[in-house]
């Protein structure tokens, strides 16, 4: 049964069947082959239930929030302010890139949006200050991945819904690992630039007056972060409610900057609904598939199979990490998550791993997948922004940060508290 | 046929505006609800339920827009290596499976609507909304998706039969990641030029 399922999945995905249809077809096929009951009859009811699931309402909210921010120009101002504050370290503006990505990530639930937004603003600085192009591009591709680790995070919502774990807890669990990973990225840049100073570009200076005057430009992202994560931390709002507050805060910021027009809103709606419909189509199919694989006992069988292998938790951990690293080279991250998490998460939880901790681990593995070739969405985003040269430059530039991410994964293994400390405080 | 496709593109655009507006409305409703609950210890009641309906309806009505924009994800690791003709064949296969699967959902979803109608079922919340109303609007969106999907299939097939495979590719193939990114870049750059123009 396991191999039939894996076989069908590989075939439909390799044939480039749209992921939503592929997962759905797999569900139908498995139900046809292995189920005595006609599970297909439940497909209408299940699709309706998934479609109006209140937890999932957070997804279009965060996509809309991102679309509004993208069109309100706060990213440029934020970046320019951070440039004044960070560049005295060896590596200069590359640290600003990481800081800007981390800050933008605290308002955005998507890594692609983070890399694209910060990338556009930062790209012009490479030549101006004589940076190594490759490493500079790498900092944007890698920094951008923080989008899904630092809350809010669309991938965490999907993980929470797939595994029935608390989305607010996942958000809170992402904060420290997100900050640690950003710091590690900066350290990576620092070490590289200490060894090869020629990569680090020319220093730029800034006066304290300039610095202070730029501070208000950092406010809008902070306001949105406080609305979204503050309301969760204070216990005022659930994950979806906090997303709604984020949308309202973003609209307010756009209105204050006089960017809020009907035309802008129309464009934001188009972008939002295209992306949201795509994500929802996958989730609707995935729910039915999950229902089928649970009903026919596939989950239990995989569980039994893995238990028979008699792996220690450490071996299991390494196996899962390697599995996702390899899969992540070839698969787009949302599809990878939806196809694997319903099977892998129960195994890990049964082996005694905390579901929230595992969620953070999965998100970091997804981040790695975004900058490992041949399929790494952030590599393509950054290459697309520069529209010259070869993608190899971005791949080489991002490579050191893959090692940094592996270091982060190891840290998460040795100090689970990195992820679990803040959620523990709130749980009381 | 071309005029019909242009009409479909325009219609799906309106649908995304409708869907987006519903989502924004839901955000405001929930926002107000949170504030009322926190500061006035009262509640609209059922804001979460209405937001759920908004999601279901907005999604169903926007599926076609995502289809025409080729926004539905496909894994193209292997696909990208294949010759053009084979790719086009896979495009038709993928499209047919997609329409077929959501057609099946629409077919069984219709039963759900009928059931709600006959049983006169109402939502659990204080609002007591007859569930048939949101469900009917939802199923209409799915039906629209199936119709537009079939239209797209026929349109692309017609192009291929007339030897205009290039245009067919543009209608149904995957947006290569490159193309995707180019769009994102155009978006951001358009915004920037707008920005600098305002300064």
Coordinates of C-alpha atoms in Angstrom, one line a residue:
Chain A
X1 CA 0.0 0.0 0.0
X2 CA 2.8 2.4 0.9
X3 CA 4.7 1.9 -2.3
X4 CA 1.5 2.1 -4.5
X5 CA 0.7 5.5 -2.9
X6 CA 4.2 6.8 -3.3
X7 CA 4.4 5.5 -6.8
X8 CA 1.1 7.1 -7.9
X9 CA 2.1 10.4 -6.2
X10 CA 5.5 10.4 -8.0
X11 CA 3.9 9.7 -11.4
X12 CA 1.2 12.4 -11.2
X13 CA 3.7 15.0 -9.9
X14 CA 6.4 14.1 -12.4
X15 CA 3.8 14.5 -15.2
X16 CA 3.3 18.1 -13.9
X17 CA -0.3 17.5 -13.2
X18 CA -1.4 20.6 -11.1
X19 CA -0.6 19.7 -7.5
X20 CA -4.2 20.1 -6.3
X21 CA -5.5 17.7 -9.0
X22 CA -2.6 15.4 -8.4
X23 CA -3.3 15.0 -4.7
X24 CA -7.0 14.6 -5.4
X25 CA -6.5 11.9 -8.1
X26 CA -4.2 10.1 -5.6
X27 CA -7.0 10.2 -3.0
X28 CA -9.5 8.9 -5.5
X29 CA -7.2 6.1 -6.7
X30 CA -6.3 5.0 -3.2
X31 CA -10.0 5.0 -2.1
X32 CA -10.9 3.0 -5.3
X33 CA -8.1 0.4 -4.7
X34 CA -8.1 -0.1 -0.9
X35 CA -11.4 1.1 0.6
X36 CA -14.4 -1.1 1.0
X37 CA -16.6 2.0 1.6
X38 CA -17.2 4.5 -1.2
X39 CA -15.2 7.3 0.4
X40 CA -15.7 9.5 -2.7
X41 CA -19.3 10.2 -1.5
X42 CA -17.8 12.3 1.3
X43 CA -15.9 14.6 -1.1
X44 CA -18.6 17.3 -1.3
X45 CA -19.1 17.6 2.4
X46 CA -15.3 17.5 3.1
X47 CA -14.6 20.2 0.4
X48 CA -17.3 22.5 1.9
X49 CA -15.9 21.9 5.4
X50 CA -12.4 22.8 4.3
X51 CA -13.5 25.8 2.3
X52 CA -15.1 27.5 5.2
X53 CA -12.6 26.5 7.9
X54 CA -12.2 29.6 10.0
X55 CA -8.5 28.8 10.7
X56 CA -7.8 29.0 6.9
X57 CA -9.3 32.5 6.6
X58 CA -5.9 33.7 7.9
X59 CA -4.3 32.7 4.6
X60 CA -6.1 35.2 2.3
X61 CA -5.7 37.8 5.1
X62 CA -1.9 37.5 5.1
X63 CA -1.7 37.4 1.3
X64 CA -3.9 40.6 1.2
X65 CA -1.7 42.2 4.0
X66 CA 1.4 41.5 1.8
X67 CA -0.2 42.8 -1.3
X68 CA -1.2 46.1 0.5
X69 CA 2.3 46.5 2.0
X70 CA 3.9 45.8 -1.4
X71 CA 2.0 48.7 -2.9
X72 CA 2.4 51.1 0.0
X73 CA 6.2 51.6 -0.3
X74 CA 7.0 51.0 3.3
X75 CA 9.8 48.6 2.4
X76 CA 12.0 51.2 0.6
X77 CA 11.8 53.6 3.6
X78 CA 12.5 50.8 6.0
X79 CA 15.5 49.6 4.1
X80 CA 17.0 53.1 3.7
X81 CA 16.6 53.7 7.4
X82 CA 18.3 50.4 8.2
X83 CA 21.2 51.2 5.8
X84 CA 22.1 54.2 8.1
X85 CA 22.1 52.0 11.2
X86 CA 23.9 48.8 10.3
X87 CA 26.8 49.3 7.9
X88 CA 29.8 49.7 10.2
X89 CA 30.4 46.0 10.4
X90 CA 32.7 44.2 7.9
X91 CA 30.2 43.2 5.2
X92 CA 28.3 46.5 5.5
X93 CA 25.0 46.7 3.6
X94 CA 24.8 42.9 3.5
X95 CA 23.9 43.1 7.2
X96 CA 21.3 45.6 6.4
X97 CA 19.8 43.1 3.9
X98 CA 19.5 40.5 6.6
X99 CA 18.1 43.0 9.1
X100 CA 15.6 44.4 6.5
X101 CA 14.5 40.8 5.6
X102 CA 14.0 39.9 9.3
X103 CA 12.0 43.1 9.9
X104 CA 9.9 42.7 6.8
X105 CA 9.4 39.0 7.7
X106 CA 7.7 40.2 10.9
X107 CA 4.9 41.6 8.8
X108 CA 4.9 39.1 6.0
X109 CA 3.9 35.4 5.9
X110 CA 5.8 34.6 2.7
X111 CA 9.4 34.1 1.9
X112 CA 9.0 34.9 -1.8
X113 CA 7.4 38.3 -1.0
X114 CA 10.2 39.1 1.5
X115 CA 13.0 38.3 -0.9
X116 CA 11.3 40.1 -3.8
X117 CA 10.5 43.2 -1.8
X118 CA 13.9 43.6 -0.1
X119 CA 15.7 42.5 -3.2
X120 CA 14.3 45.2 -5.4
X121 CA 15.2 47.9 -2.9
X122 CA 18.7 46.6 -2.2
X123 CA 19.8 45.5 -5.7
X124 CA 20.9 49.0 -6.8
X125 CA 23.6 49.1 -4.0
X126 CA 25.8 46.3 -5.2
X127 CA 27.7 48.2 -7.9
X128 CA 27.6 51.6 -6.1
X129 CA 29.6 50.3 -3.2
X130 CA 31.7 47.6 -4.8
X131 CA 30.3 44.5 -3.2
X132 CA 30.9 40.9 -4.3
X133 CA 27.8 40.4 -6.4
X134 CA 27.4 36.7 -5.6
X135 CA 27.5 37.1 -1.8
X136 CA 25.3 40.1 -1.9
X137 CA 22.7 38.2 -3.9
X138 CA 23.0 35.3 -1.6
X139 CA 22.2 37.4 1.5
X140 CA 18.9 38.5 -0.2
X141 CA 17.9 34.9 -1.2
X142 CA 18.8 33.5 2.2
X143 CA 17.5 36.5 4.3
X144 CA 14.2 36.4 2.4
X145 CA 13.5 32.8 3.6
X146 CA 13.1 34.3 7.1
X147 CA 9.6 35.3 5.8
X148 CA 8.1 32.1 6.9
X149 CA 10.0 31.5 10.1
X150 CA 9.5 34.9 11.8
X151 CA 5.8 35.1 12.4
X152 CA 3.3 35.6 10.9
X153 CA 3.8 32.7 8.5
X154 CA 1.4 31.1 5.9
X155 CA 3.3 27.9 6.1
X156 CA 2.9 27.7 9.9
X157 CA -0.9 28.1 9.4
X158 CA -0.9 25.3 6.9
X159 CA 1.2 23.1 9.3
X160 CA -1.0 23.9 12.2
X161 CA -4.1 23.0 10.3
X162 CA -2.6 19.8 8.9
X163 CA -1.4 18.6 12.3
X164 CA -4.1 20.1 14.5
X165 CA -1.5 22.1 16.5
X166 CA -2.0 25.6 17.8
X167 CA -1.1 28.3 15.3
X168 CA -0.5 31.0 17.9
X169 CA 2.0 28.6 19.7
X170 CA 3.7 28.0 16.4
X171 CA 4.1 31.7 15.8
X172 CA 5.5 32.3 19.2
X173 CA 7.9 29.4 18.7
X174 CA 9.2 30.9 15.5
X175 CA 10.3 34.2 17.1
X176 CA 13.6 33.2 18.8
X177 CA 14.7 30.7 16.1
X178 CA 14.0 33.5 13.5
X179 CA 16.1 36.0 15.4
X180 CA 18.9 33.4 16.0
X181 CA 18.9 32.4 12.4
X182 CA 19.1 36.1 11.3
X183 CA 22.0 36.6 13.7
X184 CA 23.8 33.5 12.4
X185 CA 23.3 34.8 8.8
X186 CA 25.0 38.0 9.9
X187 CA 27.8 36.1 11.6
X188 CA 28.3 34.1 8.4
X189 CA 28.7 37.4 6.4
X190 CA 31.0 38.7 9.1
X191 CA 33.3 35.6 9.0
X192 CA 33.4 35.5 5.2
X193 CA 34.2 39.2 5.0
X194 CA 36.9 38.9 7.7
X195 CA 38.6 36.1 5.7
X196 CA 38.1 37.8 2.3
X197 CA 37.9 41.5 3.0
X198 CA 37.6 42.3 -0.8
X199 CA 34.1 40.9 -0.8
X200 CA 32.8 43.3 1.7
X201 CA 32.4 46.5 -0.3
X202 CA 33.3 50.1 0.8
X203 CA 32.0 51.4 4.0
X204 CA 29.5 54.2 4.0
X205 CA 29.2 56.6 6.9
X206 CA 26.1 58.2 8.5
X207 CA 25.7 60.9 11.0
X208 CA 23.7 60.5 14.2
X209 CA 21.3 63.2 13.0
X210 CA 20.6 61.2 9.9
X211 CA 20.1 58.1 11.9
X212 CA 17.7 59.6 14.3
X213 CA 15.7 61.3 11.6
X214 CA 15.2 58.0 9.8
X215 CA 13.8 56.2 12.8
X216 CA 10.1 56.9 12.1
X217 CA 10.5 54.9 8.9
X218 CA 10.9 51.8 11.0
X219 CA 7.5 52.4 12.7
X220 CA 5.0 51.0 10.1
X221 CA 6.5 47.5 10.1
X222 CA 6.6 47.6 13.9
X223 CA 3.0 48.7 14.2
X224 CA 1.8 45.8 12.0
X225 CA 4.0 43.3 13.9
X226 CA 2.5 44.6 17.2
X227 CA -1.0 44.3 15.8
X228 CA -0.5 40.8 14.6
X229 CA 1.8 39.1 17.1
X230 CA 1.2 41.5 20.1
X231 CA -2.5 40.7 20.0
X232 CA -1.8 37.0 20.0
X233 CA 0.8 37.3 22.8
X234 CA -1.6 39.3 24.9
X235 CA -4.3 36.8 24.4
X236 CA -6.7 39.2 22.8
X237 CA -6.9 37.4 19.5
X238 CA -6.7 34.0 17.8
X239 CA -4.4 33.5 14.8
X240 CA -7.1 34.4 12.3
X241 CA -8.3 37.4 14.3
X242 CA -4.8 38.7 14.6
X243 CA -4.4 38.4 10.8
X244 CA -7.6 40.5 10.4
X245 CA -6.0 43.1 12.7
X246 CA -2.9 43.0 10.5
X247 CA -4.9 43.7 7.4
X248 CA -6.6 46.7 9.0
X249 CA -3.2 48.0 10.3
X250 CA -1.7 47.7 6.8
X251 CA -4.7 49.6 5.3
X252 CA -4.2 52.3 7.8
X253 CA -0.4 52.6 7.0
X254 CA -1.2 52.7 3.2
X255 CA -3.9 55.3 3.8
X256 CA -1.5 57.5 5.9
X257 CA 1.1 57.3 3.2
X258 CA -1.6 58.3 0.7
X259 CA -1.2 55.1 -1.3
X260 CA -4.7 53.8 -0.7
X261 CA -6.7 54.1 -3.9
X262 CA -9.5 52.0 -5.5
X263 CA -7.1 51.1 -8.3
X264 CA -4.5 49.9 -5.8
X265 CA -7.1 48.0 -3.9
X266 CA -8.3 46.3 -7.1
X267 CA -4.8 45.2 -8.0
X268 CA -4.3 43.9 -4.4
X269 CA -7.6 42.0 -4.6
X270 CA -6.6 40.3 -7.9
X271 CA -3.2 39.2 -6.6
X272 CA -4.6 38.1 -3.3
X273 CA -7.4 36.0 -4.8
X274 CA -5.1 34.3 -7.4
X275 CA -2.7 33.2 -4.7
X276 CA -5.3 32.3 -2.2
X277 CA -7.4 30.3 -4.6
X278 CA -4.2 28.4 -5.6
X279 CA -3.4 27.6 -2.0
X280 CA -7.0 26.7 -1.1
X281 CA -7.3 24.4 -4.1
X282 CA -4.3 22.4 -2.8
X283 CA -5.7 22.3 0.7
X284 CA -9.1 21.2 -0.4
X285 CA -7.6 18.2 -2.2
X286 CA -5.1 17.5 0.6
X287 CA -7.9 17.3 3.1
X288 CA -9.7 14.7 1.1
X289 CA -6.4 12.8 0.6
X290 CA -5.7 12.8 4.3
X291 CA -9.2 11.5 5.0
X292 CA -8.6 8.7 2.6
X293 CA -5.1 7.7 3.8
X294 CA -6.3 7.7 7.4
X295 CA -9.5 5.7 6.5
X296 CA -7.6 3.0 4.6
X297 CA -5.0 2.7 7.4
X298 CA -2.0 4.0 5.4
X299 CA -0.9 6.3 8.2
X300 CA -0.9 3.4 10.7
X301 CA 1.0 1.2 8.2
X302 CA 3.7 3.7 7.7
X303 CA 3.9 4.2 11.4
X304 CA 4.3 0.5 12.0
X305 CA 6.9 0.3 9.3
X306 CA 9.0 3.1 10.8
X307 CA 8.6 1.6 14.3
X308 CA 9.9 -1.7 13.0
X309 CA 13.0 0.0 11.8
X310 CA 13.7 0.6 15.5
X311 CA 15.4 4.0 15.0
X312 CA 16.5 6.0 18.0
X313 CA 15.1 9.6 18.1
X314 CA 18.4 10.9 17.0
X315 CA 18.5 8.6 14.0
X316 CA 14.9 9.4 13.1
X317 CA 15.7 13.1 13.4
X318 CA 18.6 12.8 11.0
X319 CA 16.6 10.7 8.6
X320 CA 13.8 13.3 8.5
X321 CA 16.3 16.1 8.0
X322 CA 18.0 14.3 5.1
X323 CA 14.6 13.4 3.6
X324 CA 13.5 17.0 3.4
X325 CA 16.9 18.3 2.3
X326 CA 16.8 15.9 -0.7
X327 CA 13.1 16.4 -1.5
X328 CA 13.5 20.1 -1.1
X329 CA 16.0 20.3 -4.0
X330 CA 13.3 19.1 -6.4
X331 CA 10.0 20.2 -4.9
X332 CA 8.2 23.5 -4.4
X333 CA 7.8 24.0 -0.7
X334 CA 4.0 24.3 -0.2
X335 CA 3.4 21.1 -2.2
X336 CA 6.1 19.3 -0.4
X337 CA 4.6 20.2 3.0
X338 CA 1.1 19.3 2.1
X339 CA 2.1 16.0 0.6
X340 CA 4.4 14.8 3.4
X341 CA 3.5 16.4 6.7
X342 CA 0.3 14.4 7.3
X343 CA 2.4 11.2 7.2
X344 CA 5.7 12.4 8.8
X345 CA 4.3 14.5 11.7
X346 CA 2.4 11.6 13.4
X347 CA 5.6 9.5 13.2
X348 CA 7.7 12.2 14.9
X349 CA 5.0 13.0 17.5
X350 CA 4.7 9.3 18.3
X351 CA 8.5 9.2 18.8
X352 CA 8.1 11.8 21.5
X353 CA 8.9 15.0 19.6
X354 CA 6.9 18.1 20.4
X355 CA 4.5 19.0 17.5
X356 CA 5.3 22.7 17.8
X357 CA 9.0 22.1 17.9
X358 CA 8.7 19.9 14.9
X359 CA 6.7 22.6 13.1
X360 CA 9.6 25.0 13.5
X361 CA 12.0 22.3 12.3
X362 CA 9.9 21.8 9.2
X363 CA 9.8 25.5 8.5
X364 CA 13.6 25.8 8.6
X365 CA 13.8 22.8 6.3
X366 CA 11.4 24.5 3.9
X367 CA 13.7 27.6 4.1
X368 CA 16.6 25.5 3.1
X369 CA 14.6 24.0 0.2
X370 CA 14.0 27.6 -1.1
X371 CA 17.7 28.2 -1.7
X372 CA 18.9 24.7 -2.8
X373 CA 19.1 24.1 -6.5
X374 CA 17.8 23.0 -9.0
X375 CA 14.3 24.0 -7.6
X376 CA 14.7 26.8 -5.1
X377 CA 12.1 29.6 -5.5
X378 CA 14.1 32.3 -3.8
X379 CA 17.1 31.7 -6.1
X380 CA 14.8 32.3 -9.0
X381 CA 13.3 35.4 -7.4
X382 CA 16.6 37.0 -6.9
X383 CA 17.9 36.1 -10.3
X384 CA 14.7 37.5 -11.8
X385 CA 15.2 40.8 -10.0
X386 CA 18.7 41.3 -11.4
X387 CA 17.8 40.1 -15.0
X388 CA 21.4 39.6 -16.1
X389 CA 24.2 37.1 -15.5
X390 CA 23.5 33.5 -14.7
X391 CA 21.6 31.9 -11.9
X392 CA 24.8 30.1 -10.8
X393 CA 25.9 33.3 -9.2
X394 CA 22.9 33.3 -6.9
X395 CA 23.3 29.6 -6.1
X396 CA 27.0 30.0 -5.2
X397 CA 26.2 33.2 -3.2
X398 CA 23.5 31.4 -1.2
X399 CA 25.5 28.2 -0.6
X400 CA 27.2 29.4 2.6
X401 CA 23.8 30.2 4.1
X402 CA 22.7 26.6 3.5
X403 CA 25.4 25.6 6.0
X404 CA 24.2 28.2 8.4
X405 CA 20.7 26.7 8.2
X406 CA 22.1 23.3 8.9
X407 CA 23.8 24.8 12.0
X408 CA 20.5 26.2 13.0
X409 CA 18.8 22.8 12.7
X410 CA 21.6 21.3 14.9
X411 CA 21.0 24.1 17.4
X412 CA 17.3 23.3 17.5
X413 CA 18.1 19.7 18.2
X414 CA 20.5 20.5 21.1
X415 CA 18.4 23.3 22.6
X416 CA 14.7 22.6 21.9
X417 CA 14.0 25.6 24.3
X418 CA 15.0 27.9 21.4
X419 CA 11.6 27.1 20.0
X420 CA 9.6 26.1 23.1
X421 CA 10.5 28.8 25.6
X422 CA 8.1 31.6 24.6
X423 CA 5.2 29.3 23.9
X424 CA 5.8 27.8 27.3
X425 CA 5.6 31.3 28.9
X426 CA 2.2 31.9 27.4
X427 CA 0.8 28.5 28.1
X428 CA 1.7 29.2 31.7
Chain B
X1 CA -14.0 31.8 -29.5
X2 CA -11.3 34.5 -29.0
X3 CA -14.0 36.9 -28.0
X4 CA -15.4 34.3 -25.6
X5 CA -12.0 33.9 -24.0
X6 CA -11.5 37.6 -23.6
X7 CA -14.9 37.7 -21.9
X8 CA -13.8 34.9 -19.6
X9 CA -10.7 36.8 -18.6
X10 CA -12.7 39.9 -17.9
X11 CA -15.3 38.0 -15.9
X12 CA -12.7 36.2 -13.8
X13 CA -11.2 39.5 -13.0
X14 CA -14.5 40.8 -11.6
X15 CA -14.7 37.6 -9.6
X16 CA -11.4 38.3 -7.9
X17 CA -12.6 41.8 -7.1
X18 CA -15.7 40.3 -5.6
X19 CA -13.7 37.7 -3.7
X20 CA -11.1 40.2 -2.4
X21 CA -13.9 42.6 -1.3
X22 CA -15.5 39.7 0.7
X23 CA -12.2 38.9 2.3
X24 CA -11.6 42.6 3.2
X25 CA -15.1 42.8 4.6
X26 CA -14.5 39.7 6.7
X27 CA -11.3 41.3 8.1
X28 CA -13.2 44.4 9.2
X29 CA -16.0 42.4 10.7
X30 CA -13.5 40.3 12.7
X31 CA -11.5 43.4 13.7
X32 CA -14.6 45.1 15.0
X33 CA -15.5 41.9 16.8
X34 CA -12.1 41.7 18.6
X35 CA -12.3 45.4 19.7
X36 CA -15.9 45.0 20.9
X37 CA -15.0 41.8 22.8
X38 CA -11.9 43.4 24.4
X39 CA -13.1 46.8 25.4
X40 CA -16.9 46.5 25.6
X41 CA -17.2 42.8 26.6
X42 CA -19.7 42.3 23.9
X43 CA -19.6 40.6 20.5
X44 CA -21.2 40.7 17.1
X45 CA -21.7 36.9 17.3
X46 CA -21.0 34.8 14.3
X47 CA -18.2 36.9 12.8
X48 CA -16.1 33.8 12.5
X49 CA -18.9 31.9 10.7
X50 CA -19.4 34.7 8.2
X51 CA -15.7 34.9 7.6
X52 CA -15.7 31.2 6.9
X53 CA -18.4 31.6 4.3
X54 CA -16.5 34.5 2.8
X55 CA -13.4 32.3 2.4
X56 CA -15.4 29.4 0.8
X57 CA -17.2 31.7 -1.7
X58 CA -14.2 33.9 -2.5
X59 CA -12.1 30.8 -3.1
X60 CA -14.6 29.1 -5.4
X61 CA -15.2 32.2 -7.4
X62 CA -11.4 32.9 -7.8
X63 CA -10.4 29.4 -8.9
X64 CA -11.0 30.2 -12.6
X65 CA -9.0 33.4 -12.4
X66 CA -6.0 31.4 -11.0
X67 CA -6.5 28.9 -13.8
X68 CA -6.5 31.5 -16.5
X69 CA -3.5 33.2 -14.9
X70 CA -1.8 29.7 -14.7
X71 CA -1.2 30.3 -11.0
X72 CA -2.0 26.7 -10.0
X73 CA 1.3 25.1 -8.9
X74 CA 2.7 22.3 -11.0
X75 CA 6.0 20.5 -10.3
X76 CA 8.1 21.1 -13.4
X77 CA 11.4 19.5 -12.6
X78 CA 10.9 16.7 -15.2
X79 CA 8.4 18.6 -17.3
X80 CA 11.0 21.3 -18.1
X81 CA 13.3 18.7 -19.7
X82 CA 10.7 17.3 -22.1
X83 CA 10.2 18.3 -25.7
X84 CA 7.6 20.9 -26.4
X85 CA 5.0 18.5 -28.0
X86 CA 5.1 16.2 -25.0
X87 CA 4.8 19.1 -22.6
X88 CA 1.7 20.3 -24.4
X89 CA 0.2 16.8 -24.2
X90 CA 0.8 16.9 -20.4
X91 CA -0.7 20.4 -20.2
X92 CA -4.0 19.0 -21.6
X93 CA -3.8 16.0 -19.3
X94 CA -3.2 18.2 -16.3
X95 CA -6.0 20.6 -17.2
X96 CA -8.4 17.7 -17.8
X97 CA -7.6 16.2 -14.4
X98 CA -8.0 19.5 -12.7
X99 CA -11.4 20.2 -14.2
X100 CA -12.4 16.6 -13.7
X101 CA -11.5 16.7 -10.0
X102 CA -13.2 20.0 -9.2
X103 CA -16.1 18.9 -11.4
X104 CA -16.5 15.9 -9.1
X105 CA -16.4 18.2 -6.1
X106 CA -19.0 20.4 -7.6
X107 CA -21.2 17.3 -8.4
X108 CA -21.0 16.0 -4.9
X109 CA -21.2 19.5 -3.5
X110 CA -24.5 19.9 -5.3
X111 CA -25.8 17.0 -3.2
X112 CA -24.7 18.9 0.0
X113 CA -26.7 21.9 -1.2
X114 CA -29.7 19.8 -1.9
X115 CA -29.5 18.1 1.5
X116 CA -29.3 21.5 3.3
X117 CA -32.3 22.6 1.3
X118 CA -34.4 19.6 2.1
X119 CA -33.4 19.4 5.7
X120 CA -33.8 23.2 6.1
X121 CA -30.6 23.1 8.1
X122 CA -29.4 26.3 9.8
X123 CA -26.0 27.3 11.2
X124 CA -25.2 26.5 14.8
X125 CA -24.4 30.1 15.7
X126 CA -26.7 32.8 17.0
X127 CA -27.1 34.0 13.4
X128 CA -29.0 30.8 12.4
X129 CA -28.3 31.3 8.8
X130 CA -29.9 28.7 6.5
X131 CA -26.7 26.9 5.3
X132 CA -28.1 26.5 1.8
X133 CA -27.5 30.2 1.0
X134 CA -23.7 30.3 1.4
X135 CA -23.5 26.8 0.0
X136 CA -25.5 27.7 -3.1
X137 CA -23.2 30.7 -3.8
X138 CA -20.2 28.5 -3.3
X139 CA -21.4 25.8 -5.7
X140 CA -22.2 28.5 -8.4
X141 CA -18.5 29.5 -8.1
X142 CA -17.4 25.9 -8.6
X143 CA -19.7 25.6 -11.6
X144 CA -18.3 28.7 -13.1
X145 CA -14.8 27.3 -12.7
X146 CA -15.8 24.1 -14.5
X147 CA -17.4 26.0 -17.4
X148 CA -14.4 28.3 -17.8
X149 CA -12.0 25.4 -17.5
X150 CA -13.8 23.5 -20.3
X151 CA -13.8 26.7 -22.4
X152 CA -10.0 27.1 -21.9
X153 CA -9.5 23.4 -22.8
X154 CA -11.6 23.8 -26.0
X155 CA -9.8 27.1 -26.9
X156 CA -6.3 25.6 -26.5
X157 CA -7.3 22.5 -28.4
X158 CA -8.7 24.6 -31.2
X159 CA -5.4 26.5 -31.4
X160 CA -3.4 23.3 -31.6
X161 CA -5.6 21.9 -34.3
X162 CA -5.0 25.1 -36.3
X163 CA -1.3 24.7 -35.9
X164 CA -0.9 27.6 -33.5
X165 CA 0.8 25.6 -30.7
X166 CA 2.7 28.6 -29.5
X167 CA -0.4 30.4 -28.5
X168 CA -1.8 27.2 -27.0
X169 CA 1.3 26.9 -24.9
X170 CA 0.8 30.5 -23.6
X171 CA -2.7 29.6 -22.6
X172 CA -2.2 26.3 -20.8
X173 CA 1.5 25.5 -20.1
X174 CA 3.2 26.1 -16.7
X175 CA 4.4 29.6 -16.2
X176 CA 8.1 28.7 -16.0
X177 CA 9.5 30.0 -12.7
X178 CA 11.3 32.6 -14.8
X179 CA 8.1 34.0 -16.2
X180 CA 6.6 34.1 -12.7
X181 CA 9.5 36.0 -11.4
X182 CA 9.5 38.4 -14.3
X183 CA 6.0 39.3 -13.4
X184 CA 6.8 39.9 -9.8
X185 CA 9.7 42.1 -10.9
X186 CA 7.4 44.1 -13.2
X187 CA 5.0 44.6 -10.4
X188 CA 7.6 45.9 -8.0
X189 CA 9.2 48.1 -10.7
X190 CA 5.9 49.6 -11.8
X191 CA 5.4 50.5 -8.2
X192 CA 8.8 52.0 -7.9
X193 CA 8.5 54.2 -11.0
X194 CA 5.1 55.3 -9.7
X195 CA 6.9 56.2 -6.4
X196 CA 9.7 58.2 -8.0
X197 CA 7.2 59.9 -10.2
X198 CA 5.3 61.1 -7.2
X199 CA 8.4 62.5 -5.5

